[in-house]
Amino acid sequence: MAHINITFPDGTVKEFGHGSTGKQIAEHVSKGLAREALAVEVNGEVWDLGRPITADSSLRILKWGDDGGKYAFWHSSAHLMAEAIEAHYPGTKFGIGPPIENGFYYDIDMGDHTLTGEDLVRIEKTMYELCGRDVPYVREEKSWDEAVAYFKKKGDPYKLELLEDLKGETITFYHQGDFTDLCYGPHIPSTGRIKAIKLLSVAGAYWRGSEKNKMLQRIYGVTFPTAKELEEHLFRLEEAKRRDHRKIGQELELFHLSPAVGSGLPLWLPKGTVIRESLIEFLRDEQRKRGYVSVVTPHIGNLELYKTSGHYPYYKDSQFPPIVLENGEAFLLKPMNCPHHHQIYAAKPRSYRDLPIRLAEFGTVYRYEQSGEMNGLTRVRGFTQDDAHIYCRHDQVKQEIRTTVELTQLVFETFGMEVRTRLSYRDDKNVEKYGGDAAFWDRAQREIKEVADEMKLNYFVGVGEASFYGPKIDFMVKDALGRTWQLGTVQVDYVMPERFQLEYTGSDGQKHRPVIIHRAPFGSMERFVGILIEHFAGEFPLWLAPVQAVVLPITDAYLEYAKQVCGQLTEAGVRCELDERNEKIGYKIRDSETKKVPFMLVVGEKEMQGNTVAVRQHTKGDLGAMTREAFLAKTLSAIQQKSLTV
RNA sequence: GCUGGCGUAGCUCAGCGGUAGAGCAGCGGUUUCGUAAACCGCAGGUCAUCGGUUCAAAUCCGAUCGCCAGCUCCA
């Protein structure tokens, strides 16, 4: 009998019988491993445990802790859900049912029936019954014709459409119990492995992600090998909801969204404005050190300006309609600041000695987002970019990219935020979406990649994510609900200098085109603060806290002393408030804790006598008494250092 | 924009055909208190808006606006 050599992850090689399965090999290693095994990775490809291995291979047994194992587990769970749906609603047509980052979904077409919460409960219950039967997932290879015949008979147009793209290939089916699905796999050995199930939500989703297609119903769910893990997962979801910036923003009175003003037009309340302005001050300072100069431009601009830039009419759908005067002159609420800045550059002749010129503005822009797109502060129709445009020579481009990336990194480090970096390239298959010559694009993309490599950035590439005038380095973060948002961005632009005929005189006396770098480390103040609220769960570091300290007199006998303390701190630049309400100290403390005020200064007889304050730190509790001077010094130092721990 | 869900006092929510309720917050008193909620009282709502059904609508139906989840989009 023939043998095959199996190489394990630790490098050891063992001989097994030809056609051995992952399951058999796992059992050979240990009973425990076999019990936990969900799938097997064979030469980098994830397979079912039951699939015979017929050649020398490197092999890794996948468990719940491995992405591939989870993937198979949730993929199998989607099939289990489909089986339960079919049991309740025969004739349901199935789209796709893949595993995702935190669970799985299945897109289904139920005709006139709209799923309700009760339906989900019923389906979930049936899933528990089905996994209780512990039936195996069985792989079966079919010819394309057999597969088509099956789904024609079943009457499932979506599966037939999927098969159209698989012509000529070997098709695989998976069965479990009474359910059969077209599926590339892999799957876990049997339904019994699924012990805990939660169907989370149902929402609409276009078939194949195109709004031209029919909208199907998508059920999201998550499953686990143990009930405990499900409980933990649901607890984490609840925790994440508590961080939601929309909730905290309301509780802490940071911003307000009034329908009377308009959807997606946030109002910054006094406490939120403190945060916003602290951030602006921080960045202005850093930019000043780096040779930026500030400019200010109006909120509207002549429509012709945007025709020159190319923003209009190509992006008409995402702009508010023009404001047209009686004489026919038309203005647009500015959707970006660049054209205005370009006019500042063009306002006088520029020499190569002047470059780079770095024009910075916290510029407010307006974009007509689709009605279903607005989201708290993270997606709005009016927002302020921490914008700047750097006009430089070709030989300065890489250096300028590098320093702007470094500035962006400094920003995220200051807040201890984790970001993912994306190189956003154009999509070569869709070139009409982009302006400028291919040669410019190649050059710009090469330049950002070179800088990214030289800086050893840990990036991924996003094809088709470029802006229409150039490629970008984008900095992405996730919100409390796991949604990804773009914050900082650095963009290289060879297109706008052409469109606006921007020039400088070189050392050779000839006219040359500058290159523009667009950059915004925060991205927008709104989105950044939204994410920041969630990052800190409303517990801002001292330098950002809207109220840094609150003085709490024990009784009104100490009100006068409390006023002195608060006055001294305010005088020194600390944002301090006095709680002079006629309430017990416990009540005042509770109130300030709820408002997440970093320092509570309790003052009574002892403090007044000793000229001290009893310091209580938010979430940390009583720190004991401190002289007023010591507290002030400690506070000022933490503010100055932008410390994350106080 | 699309699919579904939801709009009741500043906030969190109950009421779901017979004309509006609680807790917290607010205000007025009493209390003068040492590290997460003192006590008593008062006030507060054209039940998102507009239209319809009905003897009667917060409650049923429709439209509009807004919010939420997802999809699509995102210069």
XYZ file of C-alpha atoms (C1' of nucleotides) in Angstrom:
721
model
C 0.000 0.000 0.000
C 1.232 3.429 -0.961
C 2.254 5.945 1.638
C 2.308 9.718 1.855
C 4.587 11.969 3.865
C 2.859 14.491 6.071
C 4.849 17.512 7.286
C 3.559 19.011 10.536
C 3.830 22.674 11.509
C 6.812 21.951 13.784
C 8.672 20.509 10.808
C 8.418 16.822 11.710
C 7.526 14.483 8.886
C 5.488 11.317 9.361
C 4.340 8.636 7.031
C 0.629 7.848 6.654
C -1.393 5.569 4.441
C -2.387 6.939 1.067
C -5.837 8.529 1.348
C -5.627 9.162 5.081
C -7.968 11.902 6.206
C -7.268 14.913 8.406
C -9.394 13.269 11.057
C -7.306 10.081 11.060
C -4.107 12.067 11.222
C -5.423 14.180 14.094
C -6.412 11.029 15.970
C -2.952 9.695 15.448
C -1.475 12.803 17.057
C -3.776 12.842 20.069
C -7.334 12.150 21.130
C -7.622 15.699 22.435
C -6.610 17.209 19.142
C -9.066 15.011 17.266
C -11.838 16.112 19.612
C -11.131 19.782 19.002
C -10.313 19.563 15.302
C -12.703 21.423 13.005
C -10.875 21.395 9.688
C -7.441 20.824 8.275
C -5.108 23.022 6.303
C -3.433 21.044 3.539
C -0.675 22.884 1.672
C -2.241 26.192 2.667
C -5.738 25.217 1.597
C -8.459 24.548 4.155
C -10.102 21.136 3.744
C -12.733 19.056 5.469
C -11.354 16.657 8.043
C -12.946 13.764 6.212
C -11.371 14.433 2.822
C -8.717 11.858 1.817
C -5.201 13.180 1.341
C -3.520 11.518 -1.609
C -0.172 13.233 -1.906
C 2.750 14.335 0.246
C 1.537 17.438 2.053
C 2.264 19.882 4.781
C -0.608 19.852 7.181
C -2.030 21.746 10.089
C -5.045 20.710 12.120
C -7.368 23.677 12.599
C -9.208 24.237 15.849
C -11.576 26.914 17.101
C -8.634 29.177 17.846
C -7.570 29.183 14.174
C -9.229 31.521 11.714
C -9.699 28.671 9.271
C -11.391 26.606 11.975
C -13.764 29.391 12.931
C -14.458 30.072 9.297
C -15.481 26.467 8.693
C -17.505 26.442 11.902
C -19.530 29.517 10.956
C -19.850 28.441 7.355
C -21.336 25.177 8.571
C -23.575 27.159 10.908
C -24.937 29.094 7.934
C -25.883 25.780 6.334
C -27.516 24.672 9.542
C -29.538 27.893 9.595
C -30.547 27.342 5.978
C -31.762 23.852 6.874
C -33.860 25.310 9.689
C -35.262 28.000 7.415
C -36.189 25.422 4.799
C -37.928 23.332 7.455
C -40.147 26.270 8.401
C -40.533 27.887 5.005
C -40.299 25.351 2.195
C -39.666 27.017 -1.142
C -37.336 29.646 0.252
C -34.716 30.553 -2.346
C -31.170 30.801 -1.112
C -28.514 33.323 -2.141
C -25.170 33.093 -0.433
C -24.367 32.185 3.153
C -20.760 32.887 4.058
C -18.901 33.172 7.351
C -17.850 36.695 8.303
C -15.586 38.268 10.896
C -17.956 37.642 13.787
C -20.359 34.956 12.695
C -22.180 34.301 9.471
C -25.188 35.299 7.427
C -27.435 33.860 4.769
C -29.212 35.892 2.098
C -32.618 34.469 1.307
C -35.631 35.246 -0.864
C -38.906 34.334 0.818
C -41.216 35.991 -1.668
C -43.839 37.950 0.228
C -42.894 36.801 3.681
C -41.022 39.317 5.826
C -39.061 37.841 8.684
C -39.869 39.007 12.178
C -38.135 38.616 15.505
C -40.414 35.684 16.299
C -39.319 33.976 13.092
C -35.712 34.257 14.212
C -36.569 32.676 17.560
C -38.299 29.796 15.793
C -35.443 29.274 13.364
C -32.936 29.397 16.191
C -34.904 26.800 18.162
C -34.968 24.497 15.164
C -31.227 24.945 14.703
C -30.712 23.714 18.261
C -32.845 20.654 17.483
C -30.919 19.983 14.293
C -27.492 20.247 15.851
C -28.710 18.026 18.672
C -29.081 15.246 16.085
C -25.364 15.530 15.335
C -25.417 14.616 11.649
C -22.293 14.816 9.481
C -21.581 17.377 6.787
C -20.976 15.334 3.643
C -19.006 16.564 0.646
C -19.993 15.403 -2.810
C -18.493 16.252 -6.163
C -20.888 16.803 -9.041
C -20.600 17.600 -12.684
C -21.768 21.043 -13.708
C -24.746 19.569 -15.572
C -25.822 17.530 -12.559
C -25.595 20.602 -10.368
C -27.695 22.682 -12.739
C -30.250 19.913 -13.014
C -30.523 19.746 -9.224
C -31.193 23.449 -8.723
C -33.506 23.617 -11.737
C -35.568 20.909 -10.125
C -35.434 22.666 -6.779
C -36.255 25.966 -8.421
C -33.453 28.087 -6.989
C -32.554 30.838 -9.488
C -29.800 32.317 -7.337
C -27.847 29.087 -7.154
C -28.272 28.680 -10.909
C -26.861 32.160 -11.409
C -23.873 31.295 -9.221
C -23.361 28.137 -11.272
C -23.159 30.227 -14.456
C -19.828 31.534 -13.209
C -18.580 28.041 -12.383
C -19.011 26.516 -15.812
C -16.538 23.801 -16.608
C -15.414 23.420 -13.024
C -16.017 20.520 -10.712
C -18.908 21.493 -8.510
C -19.122 20.486 -4.878
C -22.289 19.984 -2.896
C -22.519 19.628 0.843
C -25.307 17.748 2.584
C -26.310 17.664 6.188
C -29.563 16.060 7.262
C -32.199 17.019 4.707
C -30.326 20.043 3.414
C -28.148 20.245 0.326
C -26.249 23.317 -0.785
C -23.909 24.343 -3.533
C -20.731 25.084 -1.637
C -16.982 25.116 -2.024
C -16.623 24.225 1.668
C -14.909 23.379 3.835
C -17.129 22.308 6.689
C -16.781 20.938 10.167
C -17.313 17.191 10.698
C -20.844 17.313 12.095
C -23.630 19.577 13.328
C -23.119 18.344 16.900
C -20.080 20.562 17.252
C -22.335 23.602 17.298
C -23.510 24.057 20.871
C -24.537 27.702 21.176
C -26.526 29.695 18.634
C -27.764 33.249 18.446
C -29.526 34.784 15.477
C -28.809 38.472 15.812
C -30.640 40.470 13.192
C -32.301 40.544 9.834
C -31.659 43.255 7.262
C -31.986 43.865 3.558
C -29.076 43.161 1.238
C -28.944 43.449 -2.539
C -28.332 40.221 -4.418
C -24.648 40.182 -5.328
C -24.195 43.577 -3.715
C -25.659 45.595 -6.563
C -28.472 48.035 -6.030
C -29.750 47.140 -9.486
C -30.636 43.690 -8.200
C -33.428 42.471 -6.012
C -33.118 43.043 -2.301
C -32.982 39.826 -0.303
C -33.369 39.305 3.415
C -30.142 38.703 5.243
C -30.103 36.925 8.592
C -27.026 37.489 10.723
C -26.094 34.933 13.342
C -23.252 33.693 15.436
C -22.493 30.283 16.932
C -19.964 28.835 19.332
C -18.664 25.456 20.482
C -19.774 26.253 24.050
C -22.574 28.219 25.677
C -20.043 30.129 27.750
C -18.362 31.571 24.674
C -21.701 32.770 23.355
C -22.428 34.480 26.661
C -19.054 36.181 26.563
C -19.619 37.283 22.994
C -23.016 38.780 23.797
C -21.510 40.521 26.800
C -18.818 42.051 24.570
C -21.502 43.270 22.178
C -23.260 44.986 25.080
C -19.991 46.530 26.229
C -19.372 47.866 22.744
C -22.807 49.459 22.712
C -21.950 51.279 25.914
C -19.044 52.911 24.117
C -21.236 54.143 21.273
C -20.355 57.790 20.709
C -23.965 58.708 20.007
C -24.990 57.539 23.474
C -21.992 58.999 25.285
C -22.227 62.197 23.259
C -25.713 62.720 24.591
C -24.973 61.700 28.169
C -21.938 63.949 28.426
C -23.552 66.751 26.411
C -20.860 66.778 23.757
C -22.987 67.241 20.646
C -26.605 67.334 19.581
C -28.350 66.269 16.405
C -31.482 68.315 15.933
C -33.935 67.371 13.185
C -34.907 71.036 13.228
C -31.458 71.893 11.887
C -31.261 68.955 9.535
C -30.129 65.389 9.235
C -26.370 64.917 9.425
C -25.706 68.453 10.636
C -24.305 68.078 14.143
C -24.384 70.859 16.708
C -21.343 71.030 18.952
C -22.353 71.658 22.555
C -20.002 73.612 24.858
C -18.391 70.476 26.316
C -17.836 68.887 22.931
C -16.424 72.122 21.620
C -13.767 72.023 24.330
C -12.574 68.698 22.951
C -12.727 69.886 19.376
C -10.805 73.051 20.090
C -8.197 71.224 22.181
C -7.555 68.964 19.222
C -7.325 71.878 16.831
C -4.905 73.667 19.114
C -2.774 70.522 19.356
C -2.581 70.045 15.598
C -2.073 73.744 14.827
C 0.890 73.704 17.129
C 2.407 70.656 15.443
C 1.809 72.142 12.001
C 3.351 75.468 12.928
C 6.498 73.582 13.993
C 6.498 71.930 10.563
C 6.282 75.043 8.460
C 2.568 75.195 7.727
C 0.803 78.531 7.357
C -2.890 79.028 8.109
C -5.408 80.324 5.600
C -9.172 80.919 5.766
C -11.582 80.500 2.859
C -15.357 80.929 2.473
C -17.952 78.156 2.652
C -19.133 78.546 -0.923
C -17.415 78.938 -4.249
C -18.314 79.676 -7.836
C -19.611 76.628 -9.672
C -17.030 77.216 -12.415
C -14.313 76.521 -9.870
C -15.658 73.006 -9.396
C -16.013 72.493 -13.114
C -12.332 73.282 -13.394
C -11.457 70.901 -10.590
C -13.654 68.208 -12.080
C -15.750 67.774 -8.968
C -18.756 69.055 -10.852
C -20.689 67.549 -12.523
C -19.091 64.149 -11.918
C -19.899 64.155 -8.223
C -23.161 66.021 -8.543
C -25.090 63.342 -6.680
C -23.097 63.859 -3.522
C -23.334 67.635 -3.462
C -26.046 69.973 -2.308
C -27.648 71.619 -5.364
C -26.084 74.880 -6.528
C -27.237 78.278 -5.293
C -28.213 80.208 -8.435
C -28.416 84.004 -8.522
C -30.787 86.049 -10.675
C -28.013 86.827 -13.144
C -27.384 83.114 -13.574
C -24.196 83.030 -11.541
C -24.085 79.783 -9.549
C -22.328 78.830 -6.329
C -21.712 75.537 -4.641
C -21.411 74.845 -0.952
C -17.845 73.689 -0.967
C -17.530 69.901 -0.919
C -13.779 70.279 -0.288
C -11.268 73.010 0.342
C -8.734 72.238 -2.369
C -9.930 74.566 -5.157
C -9.945 77.537 -2.796
C -6.440 76.736 -1.661
C -5.275 76.336 -5.249
C -6.472 79.887 -5.893
C -4.391 81.079 -2.973
C -1.391 79.365 -4.516
C -2.195 80.911 -7.892
C -2.682 84.392 -6.429
C 0.899 85.343 -7.171
C 3.882 84.008 -9.098
C 5.793 81.327 -7.200
C 9.479 80.524 -7.293
C 11.098 77.122 -6.747
C 12.701 78.744 -3.703
C 9.225 79.220 -2.127
C 8.369 75.551 -2.247
C 7.086 73.647 -0.438
C 4.191 75.917 0.439
C 1.947 74.367 3.071
C -1.507 75.932 3.345
C -3.568 74.726 6.294
C -7.187 75.361 7.166
C -9.737 73.775 9.425
C -12.208 74.051 6.582
C -15.855 73.143 6.801
C -17.277 71.281 3.819
C -20.726 70.033 2.852
C -21.587 66.819 1.124
C -24.999 65.480 0.312
C -24.780 62.005 1.791
C -27.601 59.590 0.988
C -30.296 59.622 3.619
C -29.524 56.148 4.902
C -25.866 56.949 5.359
C -25.812 59.372 8.234
C -24.383 58.078 11.470
C -23.835 60.182 14.590
C -20.617 62.110 14.113
C -18.932 59.536 11.902
C -20.941 60.204 8.740
C -22.437 63.675 8.395
C -23.371 66.215 5.744
C -21.411 69.139 7.129
C -17.986 68.614 8.640
C -14.661 70.272 9.213
C -11.527 68.826 7.704
C -8.149 69.464 9.253
C -7.094 70.128 5.724
C -3.813 71.242 4.244
C -2.365 71.337 0.756
C 1.333 71.131 0.202
C 2.587 72.539 -3.101
C 6.024 71.170 -3.840
C 8.536 70.290 -6.516
C 8.855 66.780 -7.881
C 12.103 66.276 -6.006
C 10.343 67.152 -2.750
C 7.341 64.848 -3.104
C 8.617 61.812 -1.233
C 10.051 63.853 1.615
C 6.738 65.676 2.022
C 4.765 62.426 1.940
C 7.057 61.049 4.581
C 6.709 64.014 6.943
C 2.921 64.123 6.563
C 2.711 60.397 7.304
C 4.890 60.982 10.353
C 2.623 63.786 11.513
C -0.387 61.516 11.093
C 1.343 58.793 13.069
C 2.149 61.261 15.819
C -1.540 62.127 16.037
C -2.622 58.522 16.499
C 0.180 57.787 18.943
C -0.856 60.757 21.048
C -4.233 59.110 21.610
C -2.962 55.546 21.760
C -5.196 54.614 18.863
C -4.642 51.560 16.706
C -4.930 52.236 13.015
C -4.641 50.177 9.901
C -2.848 51.715 6.945
C -4.180 51.337 3.435
C -2.486 52.249 0.178
C -5.451 53.313 -1.927
C -4.760 52.735 -5.598
C -6.893 53.307 -8.623
C -8.739 50.455 -10.265
C -7.141 49.880 -13.661
C -10.324 48.240 -14.901
C -12.312 51.378 -14.230
C -10.031 54.158 -15.472
C -12.794 56.576 -16.485
C -13.432 57.133 -12.767
C -10.079 58.873 -12.466
C -8.547 62.034 -13.893
C -5.079 62.565 -15.308
C -2.607 60.537 -17.351
C -1.773 56.960 -16.537
C 1.884 58.013 -16.290
C 1.063 60.416 -13.449
C -0.830 57.710 -11.639
C 1.921 55.187 -11.966
C 4.377 57.700 -10.663
C 2.204 58.766 -7.724
C 1.420 55.179 -6.755
C 5.063 54.264 -6.974
C 5.988 57.197 -4.767
C 3.565 56.427 -1.972
C 4.544 52.775 -2.043
C 8.234 53.625 -1.870
C 7.681 55.894 1.095
C 5.473 53.287 2.784
C 8.157 50.646 2.277
C 10.987 52.909 3.398
C 9.022 53.784 6.520
C 8.245 50.081 7.015
C 4.546 50.816 7.305
C 2.421 47.771 7.909
C -0.050 48.460 5.118
C -2.536 46.700 2.874
C -3.526 47.713 -0.628
C -7.014 48.891 -1.532
C -7.508 48.752 -5.294
C -10.174 51.205 -6.436
C -9.981 53.201 -3.193
C -8.046 56.132 -4.657
C -9.641 59.544 -4.997
C -10.279 60.668 -8.550
C -7.207 62.887 -8.622
C -4.667 60.623 -6.986
C -3.685 57.634 -4.840
C -3.730 57.868 -1.051
C -2.301 56.513 2.133
C -5.338 56.142 4.369
C -5.520 55.485 8.079
C -8.456 53.321 9.081
C -10.020 52.682 12.477
C -12.979 50.681 13.735
C -15.892 52.031 15.728
C -17.551 50.374 18.730
C -19.771 48.337 16.432
C -16.845 47.070 14.390
C -17.466 49.285 11.402
C -14.348 50.597 9.672
C -13.906 54.323 9.092
C -11.240 56.283 7.322
C -9.676 58.995 9.432
C -6.306 60.366 8.381
C -5.303 60.558 4.749
C -2.308 61.591 2.665
C -2.946 62.001 -1.063
C -0.610 62.687 -3.956
C -2.070 64.768 -6.767
C -0.623 65.426 -10.203
C -4.057 66.173 -11.686
C -5.185 69.406 -10.022
C -1.981 71.314 -10.833
C -2.773 70.607 -14.496
C -6.435 71.495 -14.265
C -5.711 74.742 -12.461
C -2.582 75.463 -14.512
C -0.538 75.932 -11.360
C 3.062 76.966 -11.910
C 6.301 77.956 -10.343
C 9.473 79.300 -11.885
C 12.341 76.846 -11.625
C 16.037 77.551 -11.203
C 16.244 77.191 -14.992
C 13.930 80.183 -15.422
C 11.260 77.943 -16.968
C 7.664 77.382 -15.745
C 7.026 74.082 -13.998
C 4.027 72.322 -12.510
C 4.088 71.782 -8.764
C 2.807 68.565 -7.200
C 0.096 68.790 -4.557
C -0.132 66.690 -1.452
C -3.540 66.746 0.217
C -3.463 65.620 3.797
C -5.669 65.517 6.879
C -4.354 63.657 9.944
C -7.686 63.684 11.779
C -9.657 63.393 8.563
C -12.561 65.365 9.912
C -13.103 66.813 13.348
C -16.533 65.204 13.543
C -15.494 61.697 12.660
C -12.317 61.913 14.704
C -14.100 63.077 17.839
C -16.771 60.413 17.297
C -14.112 57.715 17.181
C -12.211 59.343 20.052
C -15.306 59.207 22.276
C -15.537 55.466 21.630
C -11.792 54.938 21.982
C -11.844 56.469 25.471
C -15.433 55.401 26.238
C -16.002 59.020 27.248
C -13.177 58.884 29.808
C -10.962 61.440 28.169
C -7.380 62.063 29.172
C -7.033 65.162 31.294
C -5.922 67.494 28.510
C -9.113 66.741 26.546
C -11.633 66.396 29.370
C -14.312 69.100 29.029
C -14.298 69.505 32.803
C -10.940 68.597 34.307
C -11.757 69.026 37.971
C -14.835 69.661 40.071
C -14.721 71.069 43.586
C -17.174 69.458 45.987
C -17.718 71.227 49.308
C -18.981 68.956 52.094
C -21.467 71.555 53.293
C -22.073 75.167 52.417
C -19.910 76.156 55.380
C -16.959 75.446 53.060
C -18.408 77.094 49.991
C -16.161 80.099 50.299
C -13.014 77.955 50.498
C -14.286 75.852 47.583
C -14.692 78.993 45.515
C -11.120 79.965 46.274
C -9.850 76.538 45.200
C -11.877 76.547 42.001
C -10.879 80.128 41.254
C -7.196 79.375 41.670
C -7.396 76.405 39.300
C -9.392 78.334 36.722
C -6.909 81.173 36.938
C -4.082 78.713 36.241
C -5.886 77.402 33.129
C -7.521 74.281 34.545
C -11.130 73.704 33.469
C -12.738 73.592 36.873
C -16.321 73.640 38.101
C -17.843 74.085 41.543
C -20.759 71.951 42.701
C -22.464 74.285 45.142
C -25.730 72.382 45.248
C -27.227 71.624 48.613
C -26.577 67.881 48.421
C -24.684 65.253 50.375
C -21.105 64.552 49.326
C -22.015 61.042 48.143
C -24.558 62.479 45.772
C -22.138 65.006 44.308
C -19.457 62.357 43.880
C -21.843 60.030 42.147
C -22.899 62.792 39.835
C -19.332 63.711 38.903
C -18.357 60.075 38.458
C -21.244 59.654 36.043
C -20.017 62.640 34.114
C -16.550 61.067 34.031
C -14.823 64.142 35.466
C -11.157 63.160 35.952
C -10.643 64.839 39.373
C -13.078 65.455 42.201
C -11.788 67.727 44.943
C -13.608 67.199 48.205
C -13.207 70.108 50.613
C -14.408 70.283 54.223
C -13.138 71.327 57.609
C -9.796 69.462 57.407
C -8.976 70.773 53.954
C -9.872 74.323 54.816
C -7.666 74.170 57.926
C -4.737 72.578 56.101
C -5.153 74.526 52.854
C -5.453 71.220 50.993
C -7.866 69.333 48.761
C -8.954 65.697 49.136
C -8.391 64.316 45.627
C -10.592 61.626 44.198
C -9.753 60.388 40.720
C -12.405 59.107 38.334
C -12.695 55.285 38.485
C -9.626 55.139 40.800
C -11.181 56.495 43.993
C -9.823 58.495 46.887
C -6.155 59.506 46.496
C -6.033 61.312 49.859
C -5.279 64.919 50.679
C -2.843 67.059 48.713
C -1.830 70.672 49.049
C -3.477 72.960 46.551
C -0.122 73.710 44.983
C 0.791 70.033 44.653
C -2.508 69.253 42.950
C -2.150 72.193 40.593
C 1.389 71.214 39.633
C 0.368 67.583 39.059
C -2.577 68.649 36.933
C -0.727 71.189 34.828
C 2.050 68.720 34.163
C -0.374 65.997 33.006
C -2.183 68.467 30.760
C 1.042 69.772 29.289
C 2.320 66.255 28.565
C -1.029 65.150 27.116
C -0.729 62.182 29.430
C -3.044 59.290 28.600
C -3.129 57.959 32.146
C -4.601 61.007 33.869
C -31.414 55.789 -2.227
C -33.112 50.481 -0.840
C -35.099 46.594 2.927
C -36.800 46.052 7.798
C -37.611 48.076 12.708
C -38.781 52.418 15.684
C -40.482 57.865 17.063
C -44.910 58.944 24.257
C -41.972 64.645 29.467
C -34.709 66.896 29.120
C -33.199 61.267 29.669
C -34.694 55.842 30.179
C -39.169 53.589 29.382
C -44.692 51.733 30.530
C -49.549 52.327 28.259
C -51.330 49.747 22.287
C -59.276 51.856 20.433
C -62.598 55.105 25.690
C -59.270 61.184 25.730
C -51.471 60.185 29.376
C -48.072 57.310 33.581
C -43.250 55.896 36.372
C -38.101 56.536 37.642
C -34.110 59.890 36.967
C -33.036 65.034 35.764
C -35.375 70.168 36.804
C -37.764 73.686 40.306
C -39.453 74.990 45.717
C -38.899 73.681 50.731
C -36.696 70.827 54.843
C -31.897 68.858 56.018
C -25.740 70.992 56.751
C -24.248 65.969 55.907
C -16.713 63.119 54.639
C -16.013 59.633 49.078
C -21.277 56.444 43.793
C -28.384 58.268 44.890
C -31.328 62.354 52.171
C -36.729 63.596 52.705
C -41.337 66.207 51.303
C -43.705 68.817 47.546
C -44.313 71.141 42.581
C -44.034 71.524 37.634
C -43.360 69.305 32.974
C -46.318 66.062 27.093
C -51.142 69.523 20.604
C -48.089 60.980 22.501
C -42.683 63.379 15.510
C -45.833 66.015 11.684
C -49.972 65.986 8.326
C -54.158 63.415 6.549
C -57.709 59.240 6.870
C -60.929 55.252 9.399
C -64.153 55.435 13.894
C -69.337 57.768 18.200
C -64.206 57.813 20.117
C -57.074 57.372 17.921
C -50.901 57.805 21.599
C -53.212 53.108 20.169
C -55.743 51.189 13.418
C -54.386 52.908 8.041
C -51.533 56.263 4.565
C -47.930 60.053 3.526
C -43.880 63.097 5.170
C -39.786 64.017 8.493
C -36.307 61.887 11.834
C -33.712 57.797 14.339
C -31.661 52.560 14.371
C -29.505 47.976 11.802
C -27.859 46.238 7.272
C -27.188 46.899 1.864
C -25.531 50.395 -1.857
C -22.570 54.780 -1.871
C -18.517 57.505 0.306
C -14.222 63.383 -3.621
